[in-house]
Coordinates of C-alpha atoms and ligand atoms in Angstrom, one line a residue:
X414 CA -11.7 25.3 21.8
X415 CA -15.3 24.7 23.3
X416 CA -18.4 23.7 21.9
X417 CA -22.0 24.9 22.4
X418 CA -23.6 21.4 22.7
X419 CA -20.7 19.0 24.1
X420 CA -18.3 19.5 26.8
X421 CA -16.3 16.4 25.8
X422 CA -13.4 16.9 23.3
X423 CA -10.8 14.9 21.1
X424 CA -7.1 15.9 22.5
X425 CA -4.6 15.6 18.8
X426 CA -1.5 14.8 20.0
X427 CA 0.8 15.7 17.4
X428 CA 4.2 14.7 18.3
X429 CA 2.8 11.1 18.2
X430 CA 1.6 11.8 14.5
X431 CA 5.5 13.3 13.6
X432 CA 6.8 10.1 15.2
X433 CA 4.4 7.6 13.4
X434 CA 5.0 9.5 9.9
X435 CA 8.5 8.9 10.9
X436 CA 8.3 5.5 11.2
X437 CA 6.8 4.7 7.8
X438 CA 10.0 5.5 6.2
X439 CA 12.2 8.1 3.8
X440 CA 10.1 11.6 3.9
X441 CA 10.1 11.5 0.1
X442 CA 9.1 8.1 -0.5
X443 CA 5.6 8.5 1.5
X444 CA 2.6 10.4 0.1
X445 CA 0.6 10.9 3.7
X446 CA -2.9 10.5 3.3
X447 CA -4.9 13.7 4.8
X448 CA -8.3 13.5 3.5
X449 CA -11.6 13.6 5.1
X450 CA -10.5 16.0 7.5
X451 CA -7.4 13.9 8.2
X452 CA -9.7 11.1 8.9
X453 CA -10.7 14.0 11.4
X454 CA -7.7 15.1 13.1
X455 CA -8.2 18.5 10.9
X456 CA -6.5 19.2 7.7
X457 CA -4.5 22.1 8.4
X458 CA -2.9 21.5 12.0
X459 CA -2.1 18.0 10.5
X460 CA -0.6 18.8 7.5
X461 CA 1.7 21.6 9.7
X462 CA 2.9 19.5 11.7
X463 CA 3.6 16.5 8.9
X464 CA 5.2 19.3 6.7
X465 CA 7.3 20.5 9.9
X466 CA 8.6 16.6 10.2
X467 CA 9.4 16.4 6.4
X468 CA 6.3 15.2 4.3
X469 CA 6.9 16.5 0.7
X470 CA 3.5 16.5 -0.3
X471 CA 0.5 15.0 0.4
X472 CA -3.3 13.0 -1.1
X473 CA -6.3 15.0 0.1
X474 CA -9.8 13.7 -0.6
X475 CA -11.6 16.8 -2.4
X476 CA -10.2 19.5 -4.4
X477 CA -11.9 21.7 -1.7
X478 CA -9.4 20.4 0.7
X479 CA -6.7 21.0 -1.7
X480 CA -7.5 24.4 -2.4
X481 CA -7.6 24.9 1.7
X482 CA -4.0 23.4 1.5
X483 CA -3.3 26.3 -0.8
X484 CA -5.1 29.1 0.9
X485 CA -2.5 27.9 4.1
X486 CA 0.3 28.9 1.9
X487 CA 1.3 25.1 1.2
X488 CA 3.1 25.2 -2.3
X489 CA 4.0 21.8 -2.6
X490 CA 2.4 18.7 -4.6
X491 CA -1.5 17.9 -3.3
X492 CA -3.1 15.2 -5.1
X493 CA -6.8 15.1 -5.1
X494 CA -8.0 11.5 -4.4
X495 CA -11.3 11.8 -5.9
X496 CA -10.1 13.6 -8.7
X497 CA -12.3 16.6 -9.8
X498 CA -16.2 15.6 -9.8
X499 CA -17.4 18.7 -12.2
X500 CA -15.9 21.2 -15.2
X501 CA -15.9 23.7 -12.7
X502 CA -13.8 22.3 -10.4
X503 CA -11.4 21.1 -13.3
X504 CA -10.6 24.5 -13.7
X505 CA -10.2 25.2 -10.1
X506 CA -7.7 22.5 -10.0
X507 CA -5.8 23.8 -12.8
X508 CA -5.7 27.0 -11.1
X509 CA -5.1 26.0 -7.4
X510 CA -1.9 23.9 -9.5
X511 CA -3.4 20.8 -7.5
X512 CA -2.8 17.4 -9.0
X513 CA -6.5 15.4 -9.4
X514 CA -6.2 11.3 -10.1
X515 CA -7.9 10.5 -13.6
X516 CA -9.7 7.4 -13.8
X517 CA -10.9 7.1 -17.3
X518 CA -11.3 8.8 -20.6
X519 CA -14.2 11.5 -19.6
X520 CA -12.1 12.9 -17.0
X521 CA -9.0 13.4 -19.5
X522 CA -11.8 15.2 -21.5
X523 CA -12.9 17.2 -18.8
X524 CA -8.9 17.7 -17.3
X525 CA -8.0 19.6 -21.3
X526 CA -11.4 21.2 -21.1
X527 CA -11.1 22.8 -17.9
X528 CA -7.7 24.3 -18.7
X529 CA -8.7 25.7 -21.5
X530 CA -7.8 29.2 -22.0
X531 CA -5.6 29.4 -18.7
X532 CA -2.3 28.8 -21.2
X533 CA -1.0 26.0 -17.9
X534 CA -0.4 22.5 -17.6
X535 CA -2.1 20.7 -15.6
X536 CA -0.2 17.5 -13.0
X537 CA -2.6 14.5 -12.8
X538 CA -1.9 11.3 -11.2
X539 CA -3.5 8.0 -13.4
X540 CA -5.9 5.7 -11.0
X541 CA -4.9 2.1 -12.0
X542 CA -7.8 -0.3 -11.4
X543 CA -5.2 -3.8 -10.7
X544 CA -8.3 -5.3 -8.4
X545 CA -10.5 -2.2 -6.5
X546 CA -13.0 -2.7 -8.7
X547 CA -13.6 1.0 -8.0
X548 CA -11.8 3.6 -9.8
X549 CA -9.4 3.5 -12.5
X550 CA -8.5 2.3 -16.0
X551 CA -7.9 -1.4 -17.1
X552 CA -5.0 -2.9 -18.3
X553 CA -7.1 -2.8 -21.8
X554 CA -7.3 0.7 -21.6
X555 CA -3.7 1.5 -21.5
X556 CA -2.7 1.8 -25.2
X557 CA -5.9 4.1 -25.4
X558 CA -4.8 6.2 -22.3
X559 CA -0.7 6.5 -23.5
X560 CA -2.4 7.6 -27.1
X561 CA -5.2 9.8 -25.8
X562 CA -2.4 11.4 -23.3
X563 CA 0.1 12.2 -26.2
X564 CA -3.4 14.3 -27.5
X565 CA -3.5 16.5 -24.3
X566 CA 0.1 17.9 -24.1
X567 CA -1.3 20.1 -21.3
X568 CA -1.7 17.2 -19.2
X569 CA 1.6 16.1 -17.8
X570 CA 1.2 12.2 -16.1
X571 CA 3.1 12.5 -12.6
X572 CA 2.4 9.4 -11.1
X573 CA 0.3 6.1 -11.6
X574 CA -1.9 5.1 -8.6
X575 CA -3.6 1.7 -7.5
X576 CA -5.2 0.9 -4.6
X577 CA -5.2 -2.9 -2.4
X578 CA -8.5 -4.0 -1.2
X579 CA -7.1 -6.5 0.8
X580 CA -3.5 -6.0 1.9
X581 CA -4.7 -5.7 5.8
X582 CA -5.3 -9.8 5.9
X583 CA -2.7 -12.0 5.5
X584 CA -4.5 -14.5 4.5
X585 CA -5.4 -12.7 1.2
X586 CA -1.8 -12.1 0.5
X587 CA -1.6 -13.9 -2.6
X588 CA -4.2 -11.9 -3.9
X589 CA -1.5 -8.7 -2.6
X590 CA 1.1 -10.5 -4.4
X591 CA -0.6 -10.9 -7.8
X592 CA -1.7 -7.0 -7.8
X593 CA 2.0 -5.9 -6.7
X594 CA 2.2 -8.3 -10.0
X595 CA -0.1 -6.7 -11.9
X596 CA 0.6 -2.8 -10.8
X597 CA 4.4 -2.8 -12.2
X598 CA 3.0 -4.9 -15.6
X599 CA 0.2 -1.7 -16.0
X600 CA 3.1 0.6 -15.5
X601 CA 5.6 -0.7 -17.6
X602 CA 4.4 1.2 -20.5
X603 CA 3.5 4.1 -19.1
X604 CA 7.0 4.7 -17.4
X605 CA 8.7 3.9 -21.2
X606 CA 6.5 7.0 -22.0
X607 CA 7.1 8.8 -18.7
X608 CA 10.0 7.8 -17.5
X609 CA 9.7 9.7 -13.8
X610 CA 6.1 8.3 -13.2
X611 CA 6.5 7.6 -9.7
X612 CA 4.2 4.4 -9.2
X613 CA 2.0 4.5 -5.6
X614 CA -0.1 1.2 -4.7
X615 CA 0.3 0.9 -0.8
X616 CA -2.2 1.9 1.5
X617 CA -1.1 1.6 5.3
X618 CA -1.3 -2.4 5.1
X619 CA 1.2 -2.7 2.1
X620 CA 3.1 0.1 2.9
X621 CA 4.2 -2.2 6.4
X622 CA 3.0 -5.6 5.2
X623 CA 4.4 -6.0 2.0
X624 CA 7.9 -4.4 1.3
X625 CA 7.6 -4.9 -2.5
X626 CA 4.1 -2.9 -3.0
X627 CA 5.9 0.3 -1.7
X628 CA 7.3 0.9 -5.3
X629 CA 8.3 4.8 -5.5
X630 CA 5.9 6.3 -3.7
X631 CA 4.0 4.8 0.0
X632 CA 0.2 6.4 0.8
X633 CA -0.2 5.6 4.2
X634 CA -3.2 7.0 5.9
X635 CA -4.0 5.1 9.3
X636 CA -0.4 4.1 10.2
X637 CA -0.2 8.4 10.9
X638 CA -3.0 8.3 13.0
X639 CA -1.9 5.8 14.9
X640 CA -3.4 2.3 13.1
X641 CA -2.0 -1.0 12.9
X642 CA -4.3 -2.6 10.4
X643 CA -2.6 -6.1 11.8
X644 CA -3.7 -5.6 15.0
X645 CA -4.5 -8.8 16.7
X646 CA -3.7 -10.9 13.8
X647 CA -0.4 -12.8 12.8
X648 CA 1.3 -9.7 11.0
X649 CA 0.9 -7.9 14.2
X650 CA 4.9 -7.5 14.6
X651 CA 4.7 -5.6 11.3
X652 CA 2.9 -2.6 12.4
X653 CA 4.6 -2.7 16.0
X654 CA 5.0 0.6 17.0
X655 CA 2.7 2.9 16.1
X656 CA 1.0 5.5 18.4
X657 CA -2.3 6.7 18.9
X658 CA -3.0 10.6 17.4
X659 CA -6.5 11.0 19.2
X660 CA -8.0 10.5 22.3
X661 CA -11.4 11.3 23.4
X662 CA -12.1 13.1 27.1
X663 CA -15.3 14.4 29.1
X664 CA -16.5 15.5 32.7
X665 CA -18.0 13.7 35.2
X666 CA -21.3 15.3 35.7
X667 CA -22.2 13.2 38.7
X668 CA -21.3 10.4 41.1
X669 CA -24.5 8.6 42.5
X670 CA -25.4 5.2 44.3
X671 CA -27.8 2.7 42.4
X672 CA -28.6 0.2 45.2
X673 CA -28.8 -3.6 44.4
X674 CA -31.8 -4.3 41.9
X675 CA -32.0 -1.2 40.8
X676 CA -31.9 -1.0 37.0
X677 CA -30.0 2.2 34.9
X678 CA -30.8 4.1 32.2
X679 CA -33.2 3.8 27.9
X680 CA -34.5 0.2 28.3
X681 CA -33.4 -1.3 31.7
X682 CA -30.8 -3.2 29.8
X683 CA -28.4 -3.0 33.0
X684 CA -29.8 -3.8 36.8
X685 CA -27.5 -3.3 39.7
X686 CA -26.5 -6.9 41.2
X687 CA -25.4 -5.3 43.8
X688 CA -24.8 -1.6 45.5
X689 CA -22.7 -0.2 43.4
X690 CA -21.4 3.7 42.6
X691 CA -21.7 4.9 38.7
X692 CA -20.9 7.9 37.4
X693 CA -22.6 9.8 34.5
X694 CA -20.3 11.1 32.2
X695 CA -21.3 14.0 29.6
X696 CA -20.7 12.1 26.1
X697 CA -22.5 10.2 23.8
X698 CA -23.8 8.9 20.4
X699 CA -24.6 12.5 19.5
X700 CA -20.2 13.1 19.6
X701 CA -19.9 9.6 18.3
X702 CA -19.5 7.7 21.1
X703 CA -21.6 4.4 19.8
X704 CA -24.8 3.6 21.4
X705 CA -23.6 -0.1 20.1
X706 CA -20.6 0.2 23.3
X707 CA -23.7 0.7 25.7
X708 CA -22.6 -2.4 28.8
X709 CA -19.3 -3.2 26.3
X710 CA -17.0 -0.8 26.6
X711 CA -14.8 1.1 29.3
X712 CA -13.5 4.2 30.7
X713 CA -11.0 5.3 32.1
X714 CA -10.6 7.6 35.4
X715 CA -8.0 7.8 37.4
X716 CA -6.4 6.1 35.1
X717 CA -8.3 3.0 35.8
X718 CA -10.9 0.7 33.7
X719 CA -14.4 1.7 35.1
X720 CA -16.9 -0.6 32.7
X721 CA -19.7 1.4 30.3
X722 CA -23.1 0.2 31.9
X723 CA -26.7 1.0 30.7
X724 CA -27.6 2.1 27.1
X725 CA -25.5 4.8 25.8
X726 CA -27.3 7.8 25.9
X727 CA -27.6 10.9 23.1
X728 CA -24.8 13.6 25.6
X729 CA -24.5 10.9 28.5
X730 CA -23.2 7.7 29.3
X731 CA -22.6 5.6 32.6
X732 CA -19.6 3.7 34.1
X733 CA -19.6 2.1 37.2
X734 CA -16.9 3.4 39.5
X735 CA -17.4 1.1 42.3
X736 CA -13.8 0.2 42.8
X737 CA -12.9 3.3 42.3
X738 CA -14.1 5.3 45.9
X739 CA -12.3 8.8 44.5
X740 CA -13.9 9.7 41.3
X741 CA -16.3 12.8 41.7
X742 CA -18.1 15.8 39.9
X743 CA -16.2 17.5 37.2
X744 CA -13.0 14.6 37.3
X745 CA -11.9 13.4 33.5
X746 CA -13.2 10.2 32.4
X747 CA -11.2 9.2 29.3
X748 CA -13.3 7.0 26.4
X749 CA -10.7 6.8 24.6
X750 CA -6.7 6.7 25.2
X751 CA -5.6 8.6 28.3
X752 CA -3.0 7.6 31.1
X753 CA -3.4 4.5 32.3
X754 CA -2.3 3.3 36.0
X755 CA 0.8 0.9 35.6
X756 CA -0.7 -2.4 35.3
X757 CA -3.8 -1.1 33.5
X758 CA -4.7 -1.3 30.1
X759 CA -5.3 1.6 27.5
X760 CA -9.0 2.2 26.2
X761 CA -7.9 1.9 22.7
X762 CA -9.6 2.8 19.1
X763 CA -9.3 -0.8 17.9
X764 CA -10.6 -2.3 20.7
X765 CA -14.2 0.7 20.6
X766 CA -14.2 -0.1 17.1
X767 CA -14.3 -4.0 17.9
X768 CA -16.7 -3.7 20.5
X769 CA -18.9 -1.6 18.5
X770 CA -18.5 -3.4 15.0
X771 CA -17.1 -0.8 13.1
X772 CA -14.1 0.2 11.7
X773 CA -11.4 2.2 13.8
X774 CA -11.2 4.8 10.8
X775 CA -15.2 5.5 11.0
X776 CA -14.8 6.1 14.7
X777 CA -12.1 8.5 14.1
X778 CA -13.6 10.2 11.7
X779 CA -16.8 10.7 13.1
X780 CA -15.4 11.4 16.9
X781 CA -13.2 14.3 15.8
X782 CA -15.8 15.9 13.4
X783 CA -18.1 16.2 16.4
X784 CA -15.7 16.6 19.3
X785 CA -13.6 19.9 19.9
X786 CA -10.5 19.2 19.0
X787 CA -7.5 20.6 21.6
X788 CA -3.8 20.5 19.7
X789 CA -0.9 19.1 22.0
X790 CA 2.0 20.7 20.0
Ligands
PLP585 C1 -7.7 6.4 2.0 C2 -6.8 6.0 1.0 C3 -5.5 5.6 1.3 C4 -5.0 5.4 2.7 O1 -5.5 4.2 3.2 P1 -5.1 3.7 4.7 O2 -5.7 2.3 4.8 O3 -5.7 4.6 5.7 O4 -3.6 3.7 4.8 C5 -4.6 5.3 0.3 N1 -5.0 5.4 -1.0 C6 -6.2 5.8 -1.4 C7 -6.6 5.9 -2.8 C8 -7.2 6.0 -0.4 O5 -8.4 6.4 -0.8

């Protein structure tokens, strides 16, 4: 695929995302998390491939994305994440047979009233609040919800859904521990009412962090992409084996000499301490590469670390390739992921996303929205 305005692109490597989804456990106890574009590796080709290594269904962000799932010929179960945000989309959910999360009494209103007249039932999944503070009724509300539910025989409860704010840090596990706690008392009586509610709390973190949060159902969404949301911390071990899905390429445009005292590119925040040979490579904030990386980060090229110097630029950044006498016009610098030389380390997400102070999901999500994205099938 090319672009008009970038010639760098995101290379989905999609074997590595059949492996990782394999490593998260049974195929049917693991609700993979593809929304927001599959934190943009692209719904479809994702979903293919997970559906090709098992998945049995699968948590989408919009009902927009749902409905896509459905125009690909996907039958199975699609839960919508954010539920159903308007009447009209109510109805499409009823008729796309997608399942939308309810999280309190207006959208069981809305659920009945958008069915109406379509003569269907209509799955939803209940959103749990048990310590999100987000979404999601309270254990108060659960008499209310059990009683308004037996009102709305059109609705048919499928599963019960919490989310952990903090399961990716140890050292909030008691915090983990008390919600696992507080999930299965919230579900007790719903599952005396429904007695195949299959109950869902872990994200990625609890899904490999804390075997007793995976209850019947797992919603991993980093750990496919590659993720270890104990990376560099004590749990580490837990998330061991996990493989990058995206990497990030572009051209050399140009291999050029700055002599000693020389300074190099918006703002003179790098000057030469010496001769040295840097090459301009055509990516930059405008495809998501942070301007924040600008004299932080590294390359790779020829399969070696070449450091990011200079302020990143909007289509262009800089590396100095001075070690590196071989690198010219049109090779393939690699920004992130790539082959490195034995001995040399990988330019990881985790490590861009520490370097730039943001999250490794936010980088993945912006870099393959922007970037072409090439399928290695
Ligand atoms: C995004 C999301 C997940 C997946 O979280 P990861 O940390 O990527 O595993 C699970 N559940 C809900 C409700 C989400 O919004």
């Amino acid at each position: 695929m090319t672009c008009i305005f970038t010639p760098s692109a995101c290379h989905i490597d999609l074997p590595a995302l059949q492996r990782n989804f394999a490593r998260l456990g049974a195929p049917e106890t693991i609700l993979p998390v593809i929304k927001s574009d599959a934190y943009g590796h692209g719904l479809l080709p994702v979903a293919r491939a997970l559906d090709r290594a098992g998945a049995r269904q699968f948590a989408v962000g919009t009902i927009s994305e749902g409905i896509s799932l459905r125009d690909d010929g996907y039958r199975q179960r699609v839960v919508t994440l954010m539920g159903a945000l308007c009447p009209n989309e109510w109805t499409q959910a009823a008729d796309a047979r997608l399942t939308p999360v309810v999280t309190c009494f207006d959208d069981l209103k809305n659920a009945a009233d958008g069915l109406s007249g379509r003569g269907e039932t209509l799955e939803v999944a209940l959103k749990l609040d048990t310590g999100m503070g987000r979404l999601g009724f309270d254990e108060a509300d659960i008499p209310a919800l059990i009683e308004s539910l037996a009102h709305l025989p059109r609705l048919v409860p499928v599963m019960a859904l919490s989310h952990m704010p903090s399961a990716d840090m140890p050292e909030d596990e008691n915090f983990s521990r008390e919600q696992i706690e507080r999930f299965r008392r919230l579900c007790e009586p719903l599952r005396q009412r429904w007695p195949d509610l299959a109950r869902s709390l872990a994200n990625t973190a609890g899904t490999l962090g804390l075997p007793r949060a995976r209850f019947e159902l797992c919603r991993p969404g980093l750990a496919l992409y590659g993720g270890n949301p104990f990376a560099g911390g004590p749990w580490e071990e837990r998330g061991a084996g996990l493989e990058w899905v995206m990497s990030l390429s572009a051209p050399v445009m140009q291999v050029r000499q700055l002599r000693a005292g020389q300074s190099l590119s918006y703002g003179r925040t790098f000057t030469a301490p010496r001769d040295m040979t840097i090459a301009v490579i055509a990516c930059g904030y405008a495809t998501a590469y942070p301007r924040a990386l600008s004299n932080r980060a590294s390359v790779l090229l020829h399969g070696r670390r070449a450091p990011v110097v200079g302020r990143v630029c909007m289509s262009m950044m800089m590396a100095d390739v001075s070690h590196l006498p071989a690198v010219s016009r049109g090779d393939t610098a690699w920004l992130m992921g790539g082959e490195a030389a034995p001995g040399e380390r990988p330019v990881t997400v985790c490590e861009l996303a520490r370097l730039a102070d943001v999250l490794p999901y936010e980088l993945l999500c912006l870099m393959g929205e922007v970037n072409p994205r090439q399928y290695i099938i």
